Amino acid sequence: MPKKKERDYRPFEQMLRSLRTRFRDDVQSMSDAALHSSEDSSAEASRAPNHLADIGSDAFDQEFTLSLVENEEETLQQIEAALERLALGQYGTCADCGKLIPKERLAAIPFTAHCVRCASKLQHPS
Ligand SMILES: [Zn+2]
């Protein structure tokens, strides 16, 4: 018998699981792409040292791709943490103030651990 009326978070669990699969694939393929372009640009550098502009732009692209991977890994970690909170029955509750996070917010950011108020406080500390 349930102790209290629990909100139904199954749709969010499904969203989180499919997000996790997608982000895992993305992180994997982008890491591969970044490594591959690194091999390309070093080969290019030894073959044609005159094309410094091209090498520079390759390096920029690679940096950009790697920063995307970094963000995706961070998101992936948040997704994992959210699934953990689901397993512990803490999902949907703000990690800061303990209030329930509105379902509309969870639908937009299913891996969030904070209500809108606390999230904006974290982003813009006064
Ligand atoms: Zn809060």
XYZ file of C-alpha atoms and ligand atoms in Angstrom:
127
model
C 0.000 0.000 0.000
C 1.500 3.345 -1.026
C 2.314 5.688 1.842
C 1.307 8.776 -0.076
C -0.203 9.577 -3.384
C 2.741 9.490 -5.761
C 2.816 11.481 -8.924
C 3.190 9.476 -12.088
C 6.684 10.094 -13.415
C 6.746 7.187 -15.833
C 6.497 9.406 -18.932
C 9.521 11.359 -17.674
C 11.410 8.179 -16.971
C 10.825 7.123 -20.564
C 11.934 10.549 -21.808
C 15.070 10.352 -19.665
C 15.903 6.871 -20.910
C 15.558 7.811 -24.561
C 17.490 11.049 -23.956
C 20.248 9.057 -22.302
C 20.468 6.707 -25.280
C 20.542 9.634 -27.692
C 23.164 11.591 -25.758
C 25.344 8.525 -25.361
C 25.300 7.997 -29.117
C 25.947 11.696 -29.741
C 28.869 11.895 -27.326
C 30.351 8.775 -28.879
C 30.004 9.899 -32.497
C 31.159 13.461 -31.800
C 34.234 12.226 -29.944
C 34.998 10.044 -32.932
C 34.517 12.979 -35.307
C 36.752 15.241 -33.205
C 39.504 12.639 -33.051
C 39.178 11.966 -36.747
C 39.450 15.660 -37.680
C 42.523 15.906 -35.424
C 44.235 13.173 -37.447
C 43.233 14.922 -40.652
C 44.583 18.336 -39.681
C 47.952 17.010 -38.464
C 48.348 15.060 -41.699
C 47.402 18.229 -43.565
C 49.939 20.254 -41.549
C 52.889 18.016 -42.428
C 51.847 17.784 -46.059
C 51.030 21.434 -46.730
C 52.568 23.787 -44.161
C 51.556 26.831 -46.238
C 47.869 26.493 -45.508
C 47.995 27.925 -42.008
C 44.565 29.508 -42.336
C 42.993 26.154 -43.099
C 44.764 24.497 -40.182
C 43.579 27.281 -37.884
C 39.967 26.822 -38.895
C 40.244 23.059 -38.457
C 41.545 23.607 -34.945
C 38.642 25.943 -34.248
C 36.123 23.407 -35.529
C 37.678 20.726 -33.388
C 37.573 22.905 -30.305
C 33.938 23.706 -31.007
C 33.054 20.035 -31.394
C 34.882 19.147 -28.189
C 33.061 21.859 -26.235
C 29.775 20.413 -27.513
C 30.873 16.989 -26.300
C 31.685 18.493 -22.925
C 28.209 19.993 -22.625
C 26.579 16.782 -23.759
C 28.564 14.834 -21.194
C 27.400 17.260 -18.546
C 23.812 16.802 -19.698
C 24.302 13.064 -19.760
C 25.450 13.214 -16.138
C 22.340 15.199 -15.224
C 20.185 12.613 -16.989
C 21.894 9.813 -15.049
C 21.390 11.735 -11.809
C 17.716 12.263 -12.610
C 17.237 8.533 -13.230
C 18.914 7.912 -9.891
C 16.524 10.338 -8.194
C 13.649 8.487 -9.873
C 14.906 5.200 -8.424
C 15.184 6.815 -4.982
C 11.749 8.419 -5.201
C 13.251 11.912 -5.074
C 12.515 12.788 -8.652
C 10.335 15.839 -9.261
C 11.335 17.461 -5.980
C 13.610 20.491 -5.961
C 17.041 19.521 -4.629
C 17.349 22.956 -3.048
C 14.023 23.956 -1.488
C 12.300 20.551 -1.507
C 9.197 21.807 -3.312
C 7.582 19.862 -6.124
C 8.847 20.817 -9.553
C 5.900 21.589 -11.870
C 5.301 18.941 -14.489
C 5.471 21.578 -17.234
C 9.070 22.249 -16.211
C 9.877 18.541 -16.105
C 8.365 18.144 -19.556
C 10.695 20.875 -20.849
C 13.800 19.761 -18.901
C 13.153 16.231 -17.615
C 16.601 16.028 -15.991
C 16.331 19.204 -13.941
C 16.925 18.900 -10.203
C 15.635 22.359 -9.349
C 12.414 24.350 -9.481
C 12.395 27.497 -11.620
C 13.099 29.747 -8.635
C 16.115 27.834 -7.384
C 17.454 27.283 -10.906
C 17.400 31.017 -11.599
C 18.982 31.695 -8.212
C 21.769 29.261 -9.140
C 22.232 30.893 -12.513
C 22.108 34.471 -11.224
C 23.353 34.541 -7.651
C 22.494 37.900 -6.117
Zn 13.505 25.068 -5.363
